[in-house]
PDB file of C-alpha atoms in Angstrom:
ATOM      1  CA  MET A   1     124.487 270.879 209.501  1.00 43.00           C
ATOM      2  CA  ARG A   2     127.276 271.948 207.255  1.00 45.00           C
ATOM      3  CA  ALA A   3     129.687 269.927 209.281  1.00 44.00           C
ATOM      4  CA  LYS A   4     127.538 267.035 209.008  1.00 46.00           C
ATOM      5  CA  ALA A   5     127.165 267.756 205.497  1.00 45.00           C
ATOM      6  CA  GLY A   6     130.864 267.998 204.973  1.00 47.00           C
ATOM      7  CA  ALA A   7     131.359 264.956 206.899  1.00 45.00           C
ATOM      8  CA  ALA A   8     128.771 263.297 204.843  1.00 45.00           C
ATOM      9  CA  MET A   9     130.641 264.152 201.731  1.00 48.00           C
ATOM     10  CA  VAL A  10     133.541 262.068 202.886  1.00 47.00           C
ATOM     11  CA  GLN A  11     133.157 259.076 200.642  1.00 51.00           C
ATOM     12  CA  ALA A  12     132.987 255.769 202.248  1.00 50.00           C
ATOM     13  CA  PRO A  13     134.891 252.894 200.767  1.00 53.00           C
ATOM     14  CA  VAL A  14     133.113 251.483 197.698  1.00 49.00           C
ATOM     15  CA  VAL A  15     132.367 247.857 197.779  1.00 49.00           C
ATOM     16  CA  GLN A  16     132.327 246.355 194.261  1.00 52.00           C
ATOM     17  CA  GLY A  17     130.098 243.463 193.443  1.00 52.00           C
ATOM     18  CA  PRO A  18     129.711 241.430 190.370  1.00 53.00           C
ATOM     19  CA  VAL A  19     129.007 243.405 187.212  1.00 51.00           C
ATOM     20  CA  ILE A  20     126.026 242.263 185.221  1.00 49.00           C
ATOM     21  CA  GLN A  21     126.260 243.024 181.493  1.00 54.00           C
ATOM     22  CA  GLY A  22     123.215 243.178 179.271  1.00 53.00           C
ATOM     23  CA  PRO A  23     123.047 242.042 175.629  1.00 55.00           C
ATOM     24  CA  ALA A  24     125.583 243.693 173.295  1.00 54.00           C
ATOM     25  CA  VAL A  25     124.091 246.318 171.111  1.00 51.00           C
ATOM     26  CA  GLU A  26     125.346 246.094 167.473  1.00 56.00           C
ATOM     27  CA  GLU A  27     126.598 249.291 166.203  1.00 59.00           C
ATOM     28  CA  PHE A  28     125.111 250.348 162.835  1.00 55.00           C
ATOM     29  CA  SER A  29     126.999 252.449 160.388  1.00 65.00           C
ATOM     30  CA  LEU A  30     125.513 253.653 157.109  1.00 67.00           C
ATOM     31  CA  TYR A  31     128.963 254.037 155.673  1.00 72.00           C
ATOM     32  CA  ASP A  32     129.899 250.492 156.470  1.00 73.00           C
ATOM     33  CA  ALA A  33     126.675 249.212 154.838  1.00 73.00           C
ATOM     34  CA  GLU A  34     127.286 251.221 151.674  1.00 77.00           C
ATOM     35  CA  GLU A  35     130.876 250.033 151.629  1.00 78.00           C
ATOM     36  CA  ALA A  36     129.707 246.454 151.911  1.00 78.00           C
ATOM     37  CA  VAL A  37     127.255 246.982 149.056  1.00 78.00           C
ATOM     38  CA  LEU A  38     129.978 248.470 146.897  1.00 79.00           C
ATOM     39  CA  VAL A  39     132.320 245.587 147.709  1.00 80.00           C
ATOM     40  CA  SER A  40     129.584 243.078 146.920  1.00 81.00           C
ATOM     41  CA  THR A  41     128.729 244.924 143.718  1.00 80.00           C
ATOM     42  CA  THR A  42     132.377 245.001 142.715  1.00 81.00           C
ATOM     43  CA  GLU A  43     132.710 241.310 143.386  1.00 79.00           C
ATOM     44  CA  MET A  44     129.516 240.668 141.425  1.00 81.00           C
ATOM     45  CA  LEU A  45     130.747 242.748 138.512  1.00 78.00           C
ATOM     46  CA  ALA A  46     134.054 240.889 138.600  1.00 78.00           C
ATOM     47  CA  GLY A  47     132.120 237.611 138.516  1.00 76.00           C
ATOM     48  CA  LEU A  48     129.956 238.859 135.690  1.00 76.00           C
ATOM     49  CA  THR A  49     133.021 240.033 133.823  1.00 76.00           C
ATOM     50  CA  GLU A  50     134.619 236.627 134.265  1.00 76.00           C
ATOM     51  CA  MET A  51     131.387 234.940 133.207  1.00 79.00           C
ATOM     52  CA  ALA A  52     131.101 237.257 130.240  1.00 77.00           C
ATOM     53  CA  GLY A  53     134.633 236.281 129.244  1.00 77.00           C
ATOM     54  CA  GLY A  54     133.669 232.611 129.444  1.00 78.00           C
ATOM     55  CA  VAL A  55     130.503 233.227 127.430  1.00 80.00           C
ATOM     56  CA  ARG A  56     132.507 235.215 124.890  1.00 81.00           C
ATOM     57  CA  SER A  57     135.053 232.376 124.656  1.00 83.00           C
ATOM     58  CA  LEU A  58     132.241 229.867 124.264  1.00 82.00           C
ATOM     59  CA  ALA A  59     130.609 232.030 121.601  1.00 81.00           C
ATOM     60  CA  ASP A  60     133.932 232.269 119.755  1.00 82.00           C
ATOM     61  CA  SER A  61     134.358 228.511 119.942  1.00 83.00           C
ATOM     62  CA  TYR A  62     130.809 227.969 118.692  1.00 81.00           C
ATOM     63  CA  ARG A  63     131.421 230.489 115.892  1.00 85.00           C
ATOM     64  CA  ARG A  64     134.583 228.634 114.841  1.00 86.00           C
ATOM     65  CA  SER A  65     132.757 225.311 115.080  1.00 83.00           C
ATOM     66  CA  LEU A  66     129.931 226.686 112.959  1.00 83.00           C
ATOM     67  CA  ARG A  67     132.368 227.914 110.310  1.00 86.00           C
ATOM     68  CA  GLU A  68     134.055 224.498 110.318  1.00 84.00           C
ATOM     69  CA  GLN A  69     130.681 222.783 110.010  1.00 85.00           C
ATOM     70  CA  LYS A  70     129.759 225.022 107.110  1.00 85.00           C
ATOM     71  CA  ARG A  71     133.083 224.224 105.459  1.00 86.00           C
ATOM     72  CA  LEU A  72     132.558 220.500 106.028  1.00 85.00           C
ATOM     73  CA  VAL A  73     128.990 220.744 104.711  1.00 86.00           C
ATOM     74  CA  ARG A  74     130.192 222.535 101.583  1.00 86.00           C
ATOM     75  CA  MET A  75     132.941 219.935 101.207  1.00 85.00           C
ATOM     76  CA  SER A  76     130.402 217.142 101.755  1.00 84.00           C
ATOM     77  CA  ASP A  77     128.041 218.678  99.190  1.00 85.00           C
ATOM     78  CA  ARG A  78     130.902 218.956  96.712  1.00 86.00           C
ATOM     79  CA  MET A  79     131.959 215.377  97.403  1.00 87.00           C
ATOM     80  CA  GLN A  80     128.342 214.200  97.071  1.00 87.00           C
ATOM     81  CA  SER A  81     128.072 216.019  93.754  1.00 87.00           C
ATOM     82  CA  GLU A  82     131.343 214.518  92.547  1.00 87.00           C
ATOM     83  CA  LEU A  83     130.221 211.090  93.792  1.00 87.00           C
ATOM     84  CA  GLN A  84     126.939 211.419  91.914  1.00 89.00           C
ATOM     85  CA  LYS A  85     128.846 212.409  88.777  1.00 89.00           C
ATOM     86  CA  ALA A  86     131.196 209.459  89.278  1.00 89.00           C
ATOM     87  CA  ASN A  87     128.255 207.097  89.808  1.00 90.00           C
ATOM     88  CA  HIS A  88     126.580 208.450  86.685  1.00 89.00           C
ATOM     89  CA  CYS A  89     129.812 207.999  84.768  1.00 90.00           C
ATOM     90  CA  LEU A  90     130.185 204.461  86.129  1.00 89.00           C
ATOM     91  CA  ALA A  91     126.582 203.677  85.172  1.00 91.00           C
ATOM     92  CA  GLU A  92     127.253 204.881  81.623  1.00 89.00           C
ATOM     93  CA  GLN A  93     130.466 202.878  81.504  1.00 90.00           C
ATOM     94  CA  ARG A  94     128.600 199.835  82.834  1.00 90.00           C
ATOM     95  CA  ARG A  95     125.969 200.240  80.115  1.00 91.00           C
ATOM     96  CA  ASP A  96     128.691 200.663  77.514  1.00 91.00           C
ATOM     97  CA  LEU A  97     130.498 197.601  78.879  1.00 90.00           C
ATOM     98  CA  GLN A  98     127.284 195.595  78.811  1.00 90.00           C
ATOM     99  CA  SER A  99     126.695 196.663  75.215  1.00 90.00           C
ATOM    100  CA  LEU A 100     130.258 195.701  74.355  1.00 89.00           C
ATOM    101  CA  ASN A 101     129.838 192.348  76.110  1.00 91.00           C
ATOM    102  CA  GLU A 102     126.616 191.691  74.224  1.00 90.00           C
ATOM    103  CA  ALA A 103     128.300 192.657  70.976  1.00 90.00           C
ATOM    104  CA  LEU A 104     131.270 190.452  71.874  1.00 88.00           C
ATOM    105  CA  GLU A 105     128.988 187.535  72.732  1.00 89.00           C
ATOM    106  CA  GLY A 106     127.214 188.032  69.426  1.00 89.00           C
ATOM    107  CA  GLU A 107     130.559 188.116  67.645  1.00 88.00           C
ATOM    108  CA  ILE A 108     131.655 184.961  69.480  1.00 91.00           C
ATOM    109  CA  ARG A 109     128.432 183.207  68.500  1.00 89.00           C
ATOM    110  CA  HIS A 110     128.885 184.383  64.930  1.00 87.00           C
ATOM    111  CA  ARG A 111     132.491 183.211  64.878  1.00 86.00           C
ATOM    112  CA  THR A 112     131.469 179.908  66.449  1.00 85.00           C
ATOM    113  CA  ARG A 113     128.868 179.419  63.735  1.00 85.00           C
ATOM    114  CA  LEU A 114     131.417 180.347  61.086  1.00 82.00           C
ATOM    115  CA  GLU A 115     133.988 178.003  62.572  1.00 80.00           C
ATOM    116  CA  GLY A 116     131.382 175.256  62.713  1.00 76.00           C
ATOM    117  CA  GLU A 117     130.438 175.933  59.121  1.00 73.00           C
ATOM    118  CA  LEU A 118     134.073 176.001  58.028  1.00 74.00           C
ATOM    119  CA  ARG A 119     134.710 172.790  59.950  1.00 74.00           C
ATOM    120  CA  ARG A 120     131.657 171.248  58.351  1.00 70.00           C
ATOM    121  CA  LEU A 121     132.820 172.377  54.912  1.00 68.00           C
ATOM    122  CA  ALA A 122     136.278 170.986  55.641  1.00 75.00           C
ATOM    123  CA  ASP A 123     134.910 167.733  57.055  1.00 85.00           C
ATOM    124  CA  MET A 124     132.001 167.177  54.684  1.00 90.00           C
ATOM    125  CA  ASP A 125     131.642 167.177  50.925  1.00 92.00           C
ATOM    126  CA  ASP A 126     129.435 170.190  50.210  1.00 89.00           C
ATOM    127  CA  LEU A 127     127.725 168.590  47.195  1.00 93.00           C
ATOM    128  CA  THR A 128     126.784 165.164  48.518  1.00 95.00           C
ATOM    129  CA  GLY A 129     127.006 165.506  52.308  1.00 93.00           C
ATOM    130  CA  ALA A 130     129.459 162.610  52.511  1.00 96.00           C
ATOM    131  CA  HIS A 131     132.607 162.954  54.618  1.00 95.00           C
ATOM    132  CA  ALA A 132     135.524 164.622  52.876  1.00 94.00           C
ATOM    133  CA  ARG A 133     138.498 162.363  52.165  1.00 94.00           C
ATOM    134  CA  ARG A 134     140.665 163.759  54.977  1.00 93.00           C
ATOM    135  CA  HIS A 135     137.918 163.551  57.572  1.00 94.00           C
ATOM    136  CA  PHE A 136     136.872 160.077  56.431  1.00 96.00           C
ATOM    137  CA  LEU A 137     140.429 158.858  56.952  1.00 95.00           C
ATOM    138  CA  GLU A 138     140.568 160.514  60.407  1.00 94.00           C
ATOM    139  CA  VAL A 139     137.340 158.795  61.453  1.00 95.00           C
ATOM    140  CA  GLY A 140     138.589 155.561  59.882  1.00 95.00           C
ATOM    141  CA  GLU A 141     141.831 155.706  61.883  1.00 95.00           C
ATOM    142  CA  ARG A 142     139.869 156.050  65.139  1.00 95.00           C
ATOM    143  CA  GLU A 143     137.583 153.158  64.255  1.00 95.00           C
ATOM    144  CA  TRP A 144     140.577 151.061  63.171  1.00 95.00           C
ATOM    145  CA  ALA A 145     142.258 151.734  66.539  1.00 94.00           C
ATOM    146  CA  ARG A 146     139.145 150.467  68.323  1.00 93.00           C
ATOM    147  CA  HIS A 147     139.165 147.420  66.051  1.00 92.00           C
ATOM    148  CA  ARG A 148     142.781 146.647  67.020  1.00 91.00           C
ATOM    149  CA  LEU A 149     142.001 146.960  70.728  1.00 92.00           C
ATOM    150  CA  SER A 150     138.747 145.021  70.761  1.00 91.00           C
ATOM    151  CA  GLN A 151     139.521 142.624  67.892  1.00 91.00           C
ATOM    152  CA  ALA A 152     135.982 143.339  66.648  1.00 93.00           C
ATOM    153  CA  PRO A 153     135.534 142.852  62.888  1.00 96.00           C
ATOM    154  CA  ILE A 154     135.571 145.808  60.516  1.00 96.00           C
ATOM    155  CA  CYS A 155     135.168 146.114  56.781  1.00 97.00           C
ATOM    156  CA  VAL A 156     135.747 148.770  54.100  1.00 98.00           C
ATOM    157  CA  LEU A 157     134.110 149.268  50.708  1.00 98.00           C
ATOM    158  CA  MET A 158     135.350 151.183  47.692  1.00 98.00           C
ATOM    159  CA  LEU A 159     132.603 152.343  45.294  1.00 98.00           C
ATOM    160  CA  ASP A 160     132.734 154.006  41.892  1.00 97.00           C
ATOM    161  CA  LEU A 161     129.816 155.145  39.709  1.00 97.00           C
ATOM    162  CA  ASP A 162     129.858 153.378  36.361  1.00 96.00           C
ATOM    163  CA  ARG A 163     130.390 155.368  33.151  1.00 94.00           C
ATOM    164  CA  PHE A 164     130.168 158.650  35.062  1.00 95.00           C
ATOM    165  CA  LYS A 165     132.242 160.554  32.477  1.00 93.00           C
ATOM    166  CA  ARG A 166     129.806 159.537  29.754  1.00 93.00           C
ATOM    167  CA  LEU A 167     126.919 160.903  31.869  1.00 93.00           C
ATOM    168  CA  ASN A 168     128.757 164.182  32.466  1.00 91.00           C
ATOM    169  CA  ASP A 169     129.671 164.597  28.821  1.00 91.00           C
ATOM    170  CA  GLY A 170     126.204 163.663  27.557  1.00 91.00           C
ATOM    171  CA  PHE A 171     124.048 165.628  29.998  1.00 92.00           C
ATOM    172  CA  GLY A 172     126.407 168.175  31.575  1.00 92.00           C
ATOM    173  CA  HIS A 173     127.995 168.582  34.974  1.00 92.00           C
ATOM    174  CA  GLY A 174     124.668 169.500  36.548  1.00 94.00           C
ATOM    175  CA  ALA A 175     123.355 166.052  35.686  1.00 95.00           C
ATOM    176  CA  GLY A 176     126.548 164.544  37.100  1.00 95.00           C
ATOM    177  CA  ASP A 177     126.072 166.455  40.369  1.00 95.00           C
ATOM    178  CA  ALA A 178     122.451 165.288  40.594  1.00 96.00           C
ATOM    179  CA  ALA A 179     123.586 161.685  40.042  1.00 96.00           C
ATOM    180  CA  LEU A 180     126.218 161.960  42.797  1.00 97.00           C
ATOM    181  CA  LYS A 181     123.694 163.334  45.295  1.00 96.00           C
ATOM    182  CA  ALA A 182     121.165 160.636  44.413  1.00 96.00           C
ATOM    183  CA  PHE A 183     123.875 157.994  44.788  1.00 97.00           C
ATOM    184  CA  VAL A 184     124.901 159.122  48.285  1.00 97.00           C
ATOM    185  CA  ALA A 185     121.249 159.368  49.358  1.00 96.00           C
ATOM    186  CA  ALA A 186     120.687 155.762  48.199  1.00 96.00           C
ATOM    187  CA  CYS A 187     123.769 154.647  50.146  1.00 96.00           C
ATOM    188  CA  ARG A 188     122.687 156.400  53.343  1.00 95.00           C
ATOM    189  CA  ASP A 189     119.290 154.716  53.166  1.00 94.00           C
ATOM    190  CA  ARG A 190     121.036 151.316  53.266  1.00 94.00           C
ATOM    191  CA  LEU A 191     123.805 152.058  55.780  1.00 95.00           C
ATOM    192  CA  ARG A 192     123.614 151.585  59.536  1.00 91.00           C
ATOM    193  CA  PRO A 193     123.864 154.551  61.972  1.00 91.00           C
ATOM    194  CA  ASP A 194     127.540 153.844  62.788  1.00 93.00           C
ATOM    195  CA  ASP A 195     128.618 153.329  59.172  1.00 96.00           C
ATOM    196  CA  VAL A 196     130.627 156.124  57.536  1.00 96.00           C
ATOM    197  CA  ILE A 197     130.633 157.152  53.879  1.00 97.00           C
ATOM    198  CA  GLY A 198     133.274 159.448  52.401  1.00 97.00           C
ATOM    199  CA  ARG A 199     133.931 160.979  49.000  1.00 96.00           C
ATOM    200  CA  MET A 200     137.489 160.095  48.037  1.00 96.00           C
ATOM    201  CA  GLY A 201     137.474 162.122  44.815  1.00 92.00           C
ATOM    202  CA  GLY A 202     135.317 162.618  41.734  1.00 93.00           C
ATOM    203  CA  GLU A 203     132.811 159.760  41.552  1.00 95.00           C
ATOM    204  CA  GLU A 204     134.808 157.482  43.867  1.00 97.00           C
ATOM    205  CA  PHE A 205     133.550 156.848  47.406  1.00 98.00           C
ATOM    206  CA  ALA A 206     134.510 154.709  50.411  1.00 98.00           C
ATOM    207  CA  VAL A 207     132.385 153.183  53.161  1.00 98.00           C
ATOM    208  CA  LEU A 208     133.576 152.109  56.616  1.00 98.00           C
ATOM    209  CA  LEU A 209     131.563 149.362  58.291  1.00 97.00           C
ATOM    210  CA  PRO A 210     132.529 149.027  61.998  1.00 96.00           C
ATOM    211  CA  GLY A 211     131.640 145.637  63.475  1.00 95.00           C
ATOM    212  CA  ALA A 212     130.995 144.076  60.051  1.00 96.00           C
ATOM    213  CA  ASP A 213     132.786 140.877  59.121  1.00 96.00           C
ATOM    214  CA  ARG A 214     133.467 139.742  55.550  1.00 96.00           C
ATOM    215  CA  LEU A 215     130.002 138.302  54.856  1.00 96.00           C
ATOM    216  CA  THR A 216     128.200 141.257  56.438  1.00 96.00           C
ATOM    217  CA  GLY A 217     130.305 143.666  54.423  1.00 96.00           C
ATOM    218  CA  LEU A 218     129.513 141.840  51.181  1.00 97.00           C
ATOM    219  CA  ALA A 219     125.799 141.845  52.056  1.00 97.00           C
ATOM    220  CA  VAL A 220     125.818 145.618  52.713  1.00 97.00           C
ATOM    221  CA  ALA A 221     127.726 146.185  49.458  1.00 97.00           C
ATOM    222  CA  GLU A 222     125.184 144.140  47.478  1.00 97.00           C
ATOM    223  CA  THR A 223     122.301 146.011  49.125  1.00 97.00           C
ATOM    224  CA  ILE A 224     123.874 149.339  48.111  1.00 97.00           C
ATOM    225  CA  ARG A 225     124.477 148.109  44.543  1.00 97.00           C
ATOM    226  CA  GLU A 226     120.822 147.077  44.183  1.00 97.00           C
ATOM    227  CA  ALA A 227     119.552 150.374  45.670  1.00 97.00           C
ATOM    228  CA  VAL A 228     121.702 152.430  43.298  1.00 97.00           C
ATOM    229  CA  ALA A 229     120.625 150.400  40.273  1.00 96.00           C
ATOM    230  CA  ALA A 230     117.000 151.065  41.202  1.00 96.00           C
ATOM    231  CA  THR A 231     117.595 154.830  41.595  1.00 95.00           C
ATOM    232  CA  GLU A 232     116.197 157.152  38.915  1.00 93.00           C
ATOM    233  CA  VAL A 233     117.709 160.607  38.578  1.00 94.00           C
ATOM    234  CA  ALA A 234     115.374 163.265  37.185  1.00 91.00           C
ATOM    235  CA  TRP A 235     117.212 165.809  35.100  1.00 91.00           C
ATOM    236  CA  ASP A 236     115.967 168.349  32.568  1.00 88.00           C
ATOM    237  CA  GLY A 237     112.858 166.381  31.749  1.00 87.00           C
ATOM    238  CA  ALA A 238     114.782 163.109  31.410  1.00 88.00           C
ATOM    239  CA  THR A 239     115.232 160.155  33.758  1.00 92.00           C
ATOM    240  CA  LEU A 240     118.811 159.004  34.209  1.00 93.00           C
ATOM    241  CA  SER A 241     119.840 155.565  35.429  1.00 94.00           C
ATOM    242  CA  ILE A 242     123.041 154.944  37.402  1.00 96.00           C
ATOM    243  CA  THR A 243     124.938 151.873  38.578  1.00 97.00           C
ATOM    244  CA  VAL A 244     127.923 151.336  40.860  1.00 97.00           C
ATOM    245  CA  SER A 245     130.817 148.915  41.112  1.00 97.00           C
ATOM    246  CA  VAL A 246     131.979 147.897  44.599  1.00 98.00           C
ATOM    247  CA  GLY A 247     135.124 146.357  46.057  1.00 97.00           C
ATOM    248  CA  ALA A 248     134.947 144.958  49.612  1.00 97.00           C
ATOM    249  CA  ALA A 249     137.776 144.136  52.026  1.00 97.00           C
ATOM    250  CA  ALA A 250     137.408 142.788  55.550  1.00 96.00           C
ATOM    251  CA  ALA A 251     140.281 143.701  57.886  1.00 94.00           C
ATOM    252  CA  VAL A 252     142.946 141.127  58.561  1.00 92.00           C
ATOM    253  CA  ALA A 253     145.187 140.929  61.623  1.00 87.00           C
ATOM    254  CA  GLY A 254     147.830 143.641  61.798  1.00 88.00           C
ATOM    255  CA  GLU A 255     146.533 145.446  58.714  1.00 92.00           C
ATOM    256  CA  SER A 256     146.184 149.238  58.564  1.00 94.00           C
ATOM    257  CA  ILE A 257     143.145 151.010  57.180  1.00 95.00           C
ATOM    258  CA  GLU A 258     145.238 152.241  54.238  1.00 95.00           C
ATOM    259  CA  ALA A 259     146.190 148.653  53.370  1.00 96.00           C
ATOM    260  CA  ALA A 260     142.567 147.523  53.610  1.00 96.00           C
ATOM    261  CA  LEU A 261     141.463 150.391  51.363  1.00 97.00           C
ATOM    262  CA  ARG A 262     144.113 149.445  48.795  1.00 96.00           C
ATOM    263  CA  ARG A 263     142.794 145.860  48.741  1.00 97.00           C
ATOM    264  CA  ALA A 264     139.223 147.110  48.393  1.00 97.00           C
ATOM    265  CA  ASP A 265     140.312 149.443  45.585  1.00 97.00           C
ATOM    266  CA  ALA A 266     141.963 146.519  43.782  1.00 96.00           C
ATOM    267  CA  ALA A 267     138.697 144.564  44.104  1.00 97.00           C
ATOM    268  CA  LEU A 268     136.829 147.593  42.739  1.00 97.00           C
ATOM    269  CA  TYR A 269     139.201 147.744  39.772  1.00 95.00           C
ATOM    270  CA  PHE A 270     138.504 144.057  39.125  1.00 96.00           C
ATOM    271  CA  ALA A 271     134.729 144.715  39.308  1.00 96.00           C
ATOM    272  CA  LYS A 272     135.121 147.486  36.720  1.00 94.00           C
ATOM    273  CA  HIS A 273     136.822 145.086  34.366  1.00 93.00           C
ATOM    274  CA  THR A 274     134.334 142.268  34.824  1.00 90.00           C
ATOM    275  CA  GLY A 275     131.196 143.974  33.633  1.00 89.00           C
ATOM    276  CA  ARG A 276     130.574 146.761  36.204  1.00 94.00           C
ATOM    277  CA  ASN A 277     127.478 146.991  38.419  1.00 97.00           C
ATOM    278  CA  CYS A 278     128.788 144.221  40.634  1.00 97.00           C
ATOM    279  CA  VAL A 279     130.514 143.532  43.968  1.00 97.00           C
ATOM    280  CA  CYS A 280     133.958 141.933  44.210  1.00 97.00           C
ATOM    281  CA  ASP A 281     135.524 140.508  47.359  1.00 96.00           C
ATOM    282  CA  ALA A 282     139.174 141.321  47.965  1.00 94.00           C
ATOM    283  CA  ALA A 283     139.544 137.964  49.727  1.00 88.00           C
ATOM    284  CA  GLU A 284     138.713 136.045  46.568  1.00 83.00           C
ATOM    285  CA  PRO A 285     141.211 135.364  43.769  1.00 78.00           C
ATOM    286  CA  MET A 286     141.162 137.973  41.019  1.00 73.00           C
ATOM    287  CA  PRO A 287     142.569 136.513  37.825  1.00 70.00           C
ATOM    288  CA  GLY A 288     144.887 138.851  35.981  1.00 60.00           C
ATOM    289  CA  MET A 289     145.296 141.128  39.039  1.00 53.00           C
ATOM    290  CA  VAL A 290     148.637 141.453  40.795  1.00 44.00           C
TER     291      VAL A 290
END
């Protein structure tokens, strides 16, 4: 039996067949798991540290931005305050300027009134309201120029209150002034709208009659003479009578207004020496006159 047994222990050749492997069994190691956790934690901490740096940088940027905003707000408030002060100052200046403009406008109006009054005083006789000599001649020159262009007739009258010196000496200059005013008023009542009366000096006056020929001029002169003779001047409880002598001259071709006035004045002089209170025509012969 031992022999058989020994013989049996002789190993027969081993025939190998295909090896069938089962599913792999993962090896688990507590150390490896802890190591992985530590690595993950380290990585997480590194990420958090990086994130914290970003948050810190963002916070710093926001802090700087906030400081800048505060500075800009303070600057804006200061500028707003200065702007309000400037606007207030401008409003006061505008009110002051408006007051100055109103005062200036008032001064201009006042000066305009004064200039008008001075012009009126220069152009008009203050006592009678007739044109002053200079202004009468200026108006006469313009009318004479129209006469030369249009060849329309024109006539001038020279008038002088009779015995005016006797009235002044007997009743005073106040009576003389009253007589002059009454005389001009009587003339205006008989003159046409375009006719012009001027005081040439003292009690001597001139009348310009645009568009009036010789006969019309003589008719106007006679109407004035009659109106003046009918005028009564009340003075100091008395009634004064006045008369006027008139010389008339109708314009002739090529004649100036000065020449026509000289002819009318010569006719007036003739009227004075032929009884006064009458009208003389410069176109008619005047005996004894050169």
